Short mmCIF file of C-alpha atoms and ligand atoms in Angstrom, two decimals:
data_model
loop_
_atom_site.label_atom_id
_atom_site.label_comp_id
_atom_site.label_asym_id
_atom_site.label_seq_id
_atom_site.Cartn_x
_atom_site.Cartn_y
_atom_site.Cartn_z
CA UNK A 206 -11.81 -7.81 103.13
CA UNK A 207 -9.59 -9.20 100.50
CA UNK A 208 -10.89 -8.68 96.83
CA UNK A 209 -12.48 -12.12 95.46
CA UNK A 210 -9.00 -13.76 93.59
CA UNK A 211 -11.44 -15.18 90.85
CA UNK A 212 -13.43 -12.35 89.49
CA UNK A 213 -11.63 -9.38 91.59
CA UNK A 214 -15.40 -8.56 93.46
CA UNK A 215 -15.32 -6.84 96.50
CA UNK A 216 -18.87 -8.50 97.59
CA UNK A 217 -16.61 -11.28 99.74
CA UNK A 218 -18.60 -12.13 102.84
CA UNK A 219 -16.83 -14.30 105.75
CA UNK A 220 -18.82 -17.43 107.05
CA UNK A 221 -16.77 -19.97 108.72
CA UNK A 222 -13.56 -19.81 110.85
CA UNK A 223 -11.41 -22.29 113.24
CA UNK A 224 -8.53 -21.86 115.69
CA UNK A 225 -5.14 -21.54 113.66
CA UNK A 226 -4.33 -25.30 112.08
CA UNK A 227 -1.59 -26.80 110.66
CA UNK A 228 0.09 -25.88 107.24
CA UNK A 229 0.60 -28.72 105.78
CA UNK A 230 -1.96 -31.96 105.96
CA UNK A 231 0.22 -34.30 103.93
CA UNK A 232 4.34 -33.56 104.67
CA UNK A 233 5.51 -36.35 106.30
CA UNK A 234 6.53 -35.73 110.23
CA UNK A 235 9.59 -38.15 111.53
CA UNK A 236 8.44 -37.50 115.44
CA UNK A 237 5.59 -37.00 117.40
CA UNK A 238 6.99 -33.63 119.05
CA UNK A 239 8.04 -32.10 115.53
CA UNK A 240 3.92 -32.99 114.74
CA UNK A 241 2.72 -31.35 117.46
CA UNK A 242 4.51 -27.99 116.83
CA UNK A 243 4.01 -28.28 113.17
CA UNK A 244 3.65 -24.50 111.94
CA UNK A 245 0.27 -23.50 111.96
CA UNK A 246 -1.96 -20.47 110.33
CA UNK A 247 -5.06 -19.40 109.69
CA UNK A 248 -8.23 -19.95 107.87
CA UNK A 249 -11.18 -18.18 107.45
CA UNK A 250 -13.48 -18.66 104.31
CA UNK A 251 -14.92 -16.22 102.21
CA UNK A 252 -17.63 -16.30 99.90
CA UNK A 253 -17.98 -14.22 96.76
CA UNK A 254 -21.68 -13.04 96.06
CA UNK A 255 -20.39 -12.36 92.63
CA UNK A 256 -18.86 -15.59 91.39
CA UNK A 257 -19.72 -17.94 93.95
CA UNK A 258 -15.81 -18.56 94.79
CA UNK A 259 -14.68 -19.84 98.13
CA UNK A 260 -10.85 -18.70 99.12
CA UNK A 261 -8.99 -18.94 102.39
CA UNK A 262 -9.00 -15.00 103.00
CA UNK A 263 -6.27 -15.84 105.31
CA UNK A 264 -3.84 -17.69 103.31
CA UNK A 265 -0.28 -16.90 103.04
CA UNK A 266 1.65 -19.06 100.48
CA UNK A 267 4.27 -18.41 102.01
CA UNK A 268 3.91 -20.54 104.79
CA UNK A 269 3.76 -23.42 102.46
CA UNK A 270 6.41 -25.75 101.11
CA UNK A 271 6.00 -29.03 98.45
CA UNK A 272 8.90 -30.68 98.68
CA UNK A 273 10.33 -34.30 98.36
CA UNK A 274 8.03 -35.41 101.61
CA UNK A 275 4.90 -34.03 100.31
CA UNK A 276 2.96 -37.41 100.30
CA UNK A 277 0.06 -37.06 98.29
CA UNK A 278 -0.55 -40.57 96.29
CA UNK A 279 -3.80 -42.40 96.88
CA UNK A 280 -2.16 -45.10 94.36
CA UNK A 281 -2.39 -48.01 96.96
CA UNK A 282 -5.94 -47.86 97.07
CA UNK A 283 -7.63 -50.29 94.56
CA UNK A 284 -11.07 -48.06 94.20
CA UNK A 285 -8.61 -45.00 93.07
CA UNK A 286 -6.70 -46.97 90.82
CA UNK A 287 -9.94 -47.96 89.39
CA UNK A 288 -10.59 -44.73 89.21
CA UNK A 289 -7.69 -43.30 87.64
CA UNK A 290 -7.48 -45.90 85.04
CA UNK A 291 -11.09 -45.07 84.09
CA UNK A 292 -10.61 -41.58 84.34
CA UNK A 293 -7.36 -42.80 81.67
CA UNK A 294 -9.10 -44.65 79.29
CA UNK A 295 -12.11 -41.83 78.87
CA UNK A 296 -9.70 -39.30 78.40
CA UNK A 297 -7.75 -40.64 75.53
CA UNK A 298 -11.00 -42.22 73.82
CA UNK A 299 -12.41 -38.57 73.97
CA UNK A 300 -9.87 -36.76 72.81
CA UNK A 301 -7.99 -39.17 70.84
CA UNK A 302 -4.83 -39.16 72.96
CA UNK A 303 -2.34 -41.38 70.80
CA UNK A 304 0.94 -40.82 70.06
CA UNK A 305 0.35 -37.50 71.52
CA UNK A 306 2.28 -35.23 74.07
CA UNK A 307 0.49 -34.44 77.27
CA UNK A 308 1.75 -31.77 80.05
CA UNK A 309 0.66 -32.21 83.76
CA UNK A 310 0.82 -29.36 86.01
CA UNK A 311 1.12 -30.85 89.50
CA UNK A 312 1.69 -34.41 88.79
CA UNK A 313 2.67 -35.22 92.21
CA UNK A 314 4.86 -38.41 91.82
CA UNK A 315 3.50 -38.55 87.89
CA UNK A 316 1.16 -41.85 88.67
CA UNK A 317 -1.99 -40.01 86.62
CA UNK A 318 0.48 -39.18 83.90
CA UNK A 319 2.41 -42.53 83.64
CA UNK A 320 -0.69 -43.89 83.20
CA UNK A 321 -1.91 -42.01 80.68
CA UNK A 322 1.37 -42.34 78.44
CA UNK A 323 1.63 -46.10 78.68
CA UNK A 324 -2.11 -46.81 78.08
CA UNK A 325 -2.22 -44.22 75.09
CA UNK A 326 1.73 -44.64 74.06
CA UNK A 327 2.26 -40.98 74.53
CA UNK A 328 5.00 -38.90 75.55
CA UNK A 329 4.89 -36.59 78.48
CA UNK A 330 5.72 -33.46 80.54
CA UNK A 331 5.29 -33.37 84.35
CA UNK A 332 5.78 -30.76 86.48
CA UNK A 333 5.74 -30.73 90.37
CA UNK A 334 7.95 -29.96 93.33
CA UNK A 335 7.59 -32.63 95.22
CA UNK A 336 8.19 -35.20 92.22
CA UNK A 337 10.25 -38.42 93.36
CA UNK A 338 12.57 -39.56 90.78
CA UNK A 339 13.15 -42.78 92.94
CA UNK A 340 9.44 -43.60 92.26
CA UNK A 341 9.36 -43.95 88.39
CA UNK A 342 10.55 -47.06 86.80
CA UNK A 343 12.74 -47.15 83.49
CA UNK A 344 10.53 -47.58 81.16
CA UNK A 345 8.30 -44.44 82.56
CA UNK A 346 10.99 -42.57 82.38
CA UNK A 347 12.06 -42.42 78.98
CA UNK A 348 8.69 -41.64 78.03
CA UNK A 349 8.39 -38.72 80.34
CA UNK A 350 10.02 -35.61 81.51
CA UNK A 351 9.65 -34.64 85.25
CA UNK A 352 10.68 -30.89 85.80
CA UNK A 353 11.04 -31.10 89.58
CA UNK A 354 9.37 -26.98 90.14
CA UNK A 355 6.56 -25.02 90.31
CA UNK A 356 4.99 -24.36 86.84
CA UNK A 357 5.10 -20.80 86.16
CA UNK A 358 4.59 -18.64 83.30
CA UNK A 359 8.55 -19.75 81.73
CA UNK A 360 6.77 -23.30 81.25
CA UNK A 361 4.45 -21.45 78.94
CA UNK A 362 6.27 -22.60 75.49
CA UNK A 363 6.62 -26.31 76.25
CA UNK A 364 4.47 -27.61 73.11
CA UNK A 365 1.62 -30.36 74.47
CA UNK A 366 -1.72 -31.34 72.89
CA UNK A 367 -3.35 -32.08 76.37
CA UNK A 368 -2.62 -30.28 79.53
CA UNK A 369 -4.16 -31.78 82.70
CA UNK A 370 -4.01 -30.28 85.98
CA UNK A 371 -5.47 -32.24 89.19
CA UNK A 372 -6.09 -31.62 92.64
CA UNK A 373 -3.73 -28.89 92.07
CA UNK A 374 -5.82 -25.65 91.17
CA UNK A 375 -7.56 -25.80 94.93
CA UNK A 376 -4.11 -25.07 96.46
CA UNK A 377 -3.49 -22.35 94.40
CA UNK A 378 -4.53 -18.45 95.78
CA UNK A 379 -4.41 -16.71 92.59
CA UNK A 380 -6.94 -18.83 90.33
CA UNK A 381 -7.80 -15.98 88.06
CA UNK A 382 -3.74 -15.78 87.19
CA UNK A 383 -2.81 -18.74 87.40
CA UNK A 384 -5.58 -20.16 84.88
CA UNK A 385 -5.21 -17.11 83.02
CA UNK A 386 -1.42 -18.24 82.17
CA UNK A 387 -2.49 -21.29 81.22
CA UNK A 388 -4.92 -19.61 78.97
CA UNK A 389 -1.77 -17.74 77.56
CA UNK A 390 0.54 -20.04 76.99
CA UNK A 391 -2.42 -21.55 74.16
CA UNK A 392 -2.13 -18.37 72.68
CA UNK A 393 -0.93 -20.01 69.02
CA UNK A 394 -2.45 -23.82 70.10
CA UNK A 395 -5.83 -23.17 70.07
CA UNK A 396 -6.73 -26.58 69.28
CA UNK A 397 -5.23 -27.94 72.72
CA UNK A 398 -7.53 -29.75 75.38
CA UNK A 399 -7.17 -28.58 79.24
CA UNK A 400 -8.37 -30.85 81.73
CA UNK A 401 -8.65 -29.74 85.05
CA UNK A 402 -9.82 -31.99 88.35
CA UNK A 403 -10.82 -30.12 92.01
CA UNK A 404 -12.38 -31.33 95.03
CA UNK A 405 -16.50 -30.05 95.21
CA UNK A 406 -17.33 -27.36 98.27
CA UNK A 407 -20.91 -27.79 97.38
CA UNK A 408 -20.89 -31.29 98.74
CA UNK A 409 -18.78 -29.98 101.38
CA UNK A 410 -21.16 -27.69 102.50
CA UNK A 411 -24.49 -29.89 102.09
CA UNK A 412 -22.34 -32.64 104.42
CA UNK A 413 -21.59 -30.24 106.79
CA UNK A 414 -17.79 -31.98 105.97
CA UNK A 415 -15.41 -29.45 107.60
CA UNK A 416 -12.81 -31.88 107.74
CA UNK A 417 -12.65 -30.97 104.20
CA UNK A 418 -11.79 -27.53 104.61
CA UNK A 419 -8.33 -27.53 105.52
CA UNK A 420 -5.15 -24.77 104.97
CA UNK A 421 -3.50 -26.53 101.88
CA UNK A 422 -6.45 -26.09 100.09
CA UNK A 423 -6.91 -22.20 99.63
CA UNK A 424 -9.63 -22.61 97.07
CA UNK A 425 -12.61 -23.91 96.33
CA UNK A 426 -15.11 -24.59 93.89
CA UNK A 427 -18.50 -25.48 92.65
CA UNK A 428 -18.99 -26.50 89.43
CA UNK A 429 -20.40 -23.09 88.30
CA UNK A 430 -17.95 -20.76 90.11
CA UNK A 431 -15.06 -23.41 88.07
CA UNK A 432 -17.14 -22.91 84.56
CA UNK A 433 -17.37 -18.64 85.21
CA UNK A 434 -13.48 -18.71 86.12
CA UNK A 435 -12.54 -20.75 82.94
CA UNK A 436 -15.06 -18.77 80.83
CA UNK A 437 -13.68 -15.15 82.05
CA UNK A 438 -9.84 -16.71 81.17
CA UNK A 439 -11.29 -17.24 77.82
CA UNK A 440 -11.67 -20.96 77.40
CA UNK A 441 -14.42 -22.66 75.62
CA UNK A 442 -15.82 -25.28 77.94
CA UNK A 443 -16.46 -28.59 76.28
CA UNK A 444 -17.62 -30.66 79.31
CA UNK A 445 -18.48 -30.34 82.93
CA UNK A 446 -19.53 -32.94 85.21
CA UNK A 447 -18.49 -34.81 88.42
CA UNK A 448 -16.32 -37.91 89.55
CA UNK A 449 -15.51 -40.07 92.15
CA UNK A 450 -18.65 -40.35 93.89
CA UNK A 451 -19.72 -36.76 92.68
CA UNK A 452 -16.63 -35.67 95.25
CA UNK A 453 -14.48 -34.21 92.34
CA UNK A 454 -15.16 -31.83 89.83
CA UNK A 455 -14.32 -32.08 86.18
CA UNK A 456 -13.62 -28.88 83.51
CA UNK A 457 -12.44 -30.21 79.77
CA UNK A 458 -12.18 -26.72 78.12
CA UNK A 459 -9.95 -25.49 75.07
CA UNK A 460 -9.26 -21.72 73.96
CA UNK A 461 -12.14 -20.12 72.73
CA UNK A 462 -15.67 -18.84 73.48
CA UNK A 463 -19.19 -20.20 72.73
CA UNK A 464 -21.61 -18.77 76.20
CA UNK A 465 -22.30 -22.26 76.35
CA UNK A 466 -23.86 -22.85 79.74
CA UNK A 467 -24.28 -26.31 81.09
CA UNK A 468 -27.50 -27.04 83.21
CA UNK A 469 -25.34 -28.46 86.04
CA UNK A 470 -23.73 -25.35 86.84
CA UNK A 471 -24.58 -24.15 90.50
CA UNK A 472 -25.96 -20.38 90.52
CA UNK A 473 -24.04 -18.29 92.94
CA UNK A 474 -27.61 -18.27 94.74
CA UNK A 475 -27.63 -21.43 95.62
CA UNK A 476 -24.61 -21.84 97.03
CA UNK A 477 -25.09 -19.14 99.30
CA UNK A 478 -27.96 -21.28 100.64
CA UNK A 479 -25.75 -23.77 101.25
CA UNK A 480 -23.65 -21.77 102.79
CA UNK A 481 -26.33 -20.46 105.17
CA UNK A 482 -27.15 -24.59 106.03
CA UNK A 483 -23.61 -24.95 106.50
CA UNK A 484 -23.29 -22.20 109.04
CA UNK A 485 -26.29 -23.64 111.06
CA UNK A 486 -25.41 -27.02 111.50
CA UNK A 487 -21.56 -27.34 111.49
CA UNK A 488 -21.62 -26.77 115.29
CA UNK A 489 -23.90 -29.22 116.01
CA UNK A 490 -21.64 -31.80 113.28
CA UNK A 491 -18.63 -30.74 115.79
CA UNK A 492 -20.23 -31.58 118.88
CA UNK A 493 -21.63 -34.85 117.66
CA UNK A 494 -18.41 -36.16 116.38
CA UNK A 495 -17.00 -34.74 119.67
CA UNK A 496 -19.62 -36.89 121.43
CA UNK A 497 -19.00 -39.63 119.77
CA UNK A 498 -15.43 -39.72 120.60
CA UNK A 499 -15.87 -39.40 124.24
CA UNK A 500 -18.40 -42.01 124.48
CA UNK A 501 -16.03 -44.51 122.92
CA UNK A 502 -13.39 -43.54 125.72
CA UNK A 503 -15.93 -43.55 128.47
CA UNK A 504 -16.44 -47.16 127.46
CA UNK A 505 -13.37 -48.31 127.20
CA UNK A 506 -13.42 -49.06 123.35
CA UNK A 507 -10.84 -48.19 121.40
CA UNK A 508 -10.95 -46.11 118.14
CA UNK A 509 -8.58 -45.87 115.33
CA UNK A 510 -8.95 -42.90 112.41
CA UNK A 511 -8.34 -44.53 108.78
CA UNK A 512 -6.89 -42.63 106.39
CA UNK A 513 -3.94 -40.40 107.43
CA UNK A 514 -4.67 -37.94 104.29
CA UNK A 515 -5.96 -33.78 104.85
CA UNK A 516 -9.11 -35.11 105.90
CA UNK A 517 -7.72 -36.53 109.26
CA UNK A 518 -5.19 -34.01 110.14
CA UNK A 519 -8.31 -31.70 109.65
CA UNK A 520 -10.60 -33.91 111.50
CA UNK A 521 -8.31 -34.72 114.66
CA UNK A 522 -7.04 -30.64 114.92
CA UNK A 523 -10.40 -29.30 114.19
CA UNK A 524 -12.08 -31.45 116.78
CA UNK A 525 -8.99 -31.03 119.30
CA UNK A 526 -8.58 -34.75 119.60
CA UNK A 527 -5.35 -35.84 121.57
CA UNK A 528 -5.89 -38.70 123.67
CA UNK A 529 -9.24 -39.97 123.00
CA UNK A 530 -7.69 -42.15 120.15
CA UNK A 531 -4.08 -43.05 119.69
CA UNK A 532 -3.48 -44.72 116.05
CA UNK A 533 -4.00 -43.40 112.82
CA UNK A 534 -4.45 -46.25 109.67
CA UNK A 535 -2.66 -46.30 106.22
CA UNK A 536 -2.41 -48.55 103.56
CA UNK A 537 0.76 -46.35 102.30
CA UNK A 538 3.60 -48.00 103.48
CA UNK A 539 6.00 -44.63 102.50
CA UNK A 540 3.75 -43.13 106.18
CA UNK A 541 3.95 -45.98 108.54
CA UNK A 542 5.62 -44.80 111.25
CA UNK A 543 5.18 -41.15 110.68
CA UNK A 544 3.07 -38.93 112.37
CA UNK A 545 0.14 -36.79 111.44
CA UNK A 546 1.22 -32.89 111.57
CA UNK A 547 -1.18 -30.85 114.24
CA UNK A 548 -2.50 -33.83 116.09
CA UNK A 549 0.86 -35.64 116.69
CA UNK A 550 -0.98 -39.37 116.10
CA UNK A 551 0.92 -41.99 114.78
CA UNK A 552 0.57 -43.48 111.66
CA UNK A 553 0.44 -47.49 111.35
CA UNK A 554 -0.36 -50.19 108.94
CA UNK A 555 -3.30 -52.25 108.97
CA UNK A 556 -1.48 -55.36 109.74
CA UNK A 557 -0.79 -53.31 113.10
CA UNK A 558 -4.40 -53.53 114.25
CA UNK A 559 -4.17 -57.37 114.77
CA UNK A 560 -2.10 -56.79 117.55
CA UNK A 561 -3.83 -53.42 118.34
CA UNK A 562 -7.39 -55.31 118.52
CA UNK A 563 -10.16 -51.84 117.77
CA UNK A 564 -13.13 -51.60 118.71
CA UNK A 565 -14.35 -49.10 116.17
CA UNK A 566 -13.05 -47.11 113.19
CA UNK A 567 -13.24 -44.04 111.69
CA UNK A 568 -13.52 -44.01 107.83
CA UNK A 569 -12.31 -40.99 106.97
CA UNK A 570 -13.83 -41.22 103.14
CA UNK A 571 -17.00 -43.71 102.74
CA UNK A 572 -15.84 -44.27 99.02
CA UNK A 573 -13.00 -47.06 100.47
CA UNK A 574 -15.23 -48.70 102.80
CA UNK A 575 -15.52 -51.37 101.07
CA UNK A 576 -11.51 -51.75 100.80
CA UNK A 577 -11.42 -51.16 104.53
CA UNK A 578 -14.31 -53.77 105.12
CA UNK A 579 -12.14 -56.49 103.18
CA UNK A 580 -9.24 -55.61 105.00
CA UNK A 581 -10.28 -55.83 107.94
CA UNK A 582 -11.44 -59.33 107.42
CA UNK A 583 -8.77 -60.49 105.63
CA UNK A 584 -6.78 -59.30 109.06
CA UNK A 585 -8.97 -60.57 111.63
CA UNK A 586 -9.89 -57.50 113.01
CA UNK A 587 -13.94 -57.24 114.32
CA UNK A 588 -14.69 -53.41 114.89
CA UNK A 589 -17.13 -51.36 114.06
CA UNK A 590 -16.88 -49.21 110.99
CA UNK A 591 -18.14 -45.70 111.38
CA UNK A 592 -18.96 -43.01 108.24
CA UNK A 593 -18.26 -40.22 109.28
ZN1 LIG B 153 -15.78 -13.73 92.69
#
């Protein structure tokens, strides 16, 4: 069994597994053949006794590429942008974030950044691969360099005060290096602020939500295993807490060491009871979502998936589902028209289901049902919303 990539323990017991599923959850597919054969791998998780970690023992990062297509934003969405621009304004009241330069690792198309630089007037470093020059206005621009890479450890001497890093640190294998350089590039800016923002496997386990668990994401934390990683890299945490519904986690450290130990930290005992419910009742959450699939066919009612993010690609390959539905909702016009890799659905605006007429749909995250309620309405659509 691989060694556990956060604290290097060999105690790294296996729990859940699937068939071999697709790479990539959010690179956009032109046809519905190239979807179907999209390159697949595998994924098995592992659990480390020691640290509480969760890794993909069966990741290769090889097999994975963020380019240009990599469509990631959730920017169309009103709750996130509500979201991001509260997440915006706490940030630079709490660290006083004016006039200041911030570095994002993984900035995606820079939205989080751009944000934060026009609402504080700071200046800004982004890094990401699949960065989209197209997608920044002017003005963004000149406040903001976009280094269109990986970060690595040559990135290490850019100078920032603030260095935030979201939804990027869960796709990474080698979270004990890869924070650690981080950690090392501080070396003579101790007084700099990390912020780092990951999805939370606790409440994927208590939900029983495998279509959360998908091969992108090679990593996975609770809020404890996150605090143990950043305090073993040698970072003083300064707060810990959750997001978005409680579905993201939150780690605002800076160099240094205090033992500090927040009460909300998970022990590494109790996620292994989660784990343990997890492994009991995931089959049963298969079959019933199965179920529930087939019963709408049997009936004649038509079902549409919304949300063409990770979760559905994991959702509609996990649960094997070809024919039982055919459309897959977005509100991002940049996928309409594209397909979902693995399950080969299309993917079509909401203004498409007026014509389309569903019966029932599938919200792939609760937290926009409202938005989805509203939209429906405002389109004439009557269907039935399901949470999955
Ligand atoms: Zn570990």
């Amino acid at each position: 069994m691989t060694p556990c990539r956060s604290c290097g323990s060999n105690a790294v017991e296996l729990f859940y597994e699937t068939g071999p599923v697709p790479v990539h959850s959010c690179l956009m597919v032109s046809t519905r053949e190239a979807a179907l054969k999209f390159p697949r791998g595998s994924l098995a998780l592992g659990f480390c006794g020691d640290c509480g970690f969760i890794m993909n023992t069966r990741f290769d990062p090889a097999r994975l590429s963020y380019t240009p297509e990599y469509e990631e934003t959730q920017g169309f969405s009103e709750r996130f942008r509500r979201f991001a621009t509260d997440l915006c304004a706490d940030q630079i009241e709490k660290y006083g974030l004016r006039g200041k330069v911030l570095l994002e690792i993984g900035c995606g198309k820079g939205e989080f950044l751009s944000q934060m630089c026009a609402m504080g007037n700071n200046r800004g470093i982004g890094i990401d691969p699949s960065y989209r020059p197209e997608r920044t206005d002017a003005e963004t621009a000149a406040r903001i360099q976009f280094i269109q890479e990986l970060y690595s450890e040559k990135f290490g001497d850019l100078k920032a005060d603030y260095v935030c890093c979201r939804h990027t640190l869960e796709h990474i294998p080698d979270v004990r290096e890869f924070v650690g350089m981080i950690r090392r590039s501080l070396d003579r800016r101790p007084d700099t602020i990390v912020f780092f923002e990951v999805p939370d496997v606790g409440r994927v386990l208590t939900e029983h939500a495998f279509w959360d668990i998908y091969y992108e994401h090679c990593s996975y934390f609770t809020l404890g295993s996150l605090a143990r990683l950043f305090r073993a890299c040698g970072f003083q945490i300064l707060d810990l807490h959750k997001v978005f519904d409680d579905q993201y986690l939150v780690i605002e450290a800076r160099p240094g060491t205090d033992g500090k130990r927040f009460e909300i930290e998970e022990p590494v005992e109790k996620t292994r009871v989660d784990i343990e419910l997890f492994k009991s009742w995931v089959a049963d959450r298969l079959d019933g979502l199965r179920g529930q699939l087939d019963r709408f066919r049997s009936a004649g009612r038509r079902a549409v998936v919304w949300g063409s993010g990770s979760k559905a690609v994991s959702y509609l390959t996990t649960l094997e589902i070809r024919d039982e539905l055919e459309y897959v909702v977005d509100i991002n016009p940049h996928k309409h028209g594209k397909y979902l890799a693995g399950s080969g659905h299309e993917i079509v605006s909401p203004e498409f289901l007026r014509r389309y007429r569903p019966d029932a749909v599938i919200v792939m995250n609760p937290i926009y049902k409202e938005e989805i309620q509203a939209d429906l309405e405002r389109l004439g659509v009557r269907a039935e919303l399901f949470l999955i």
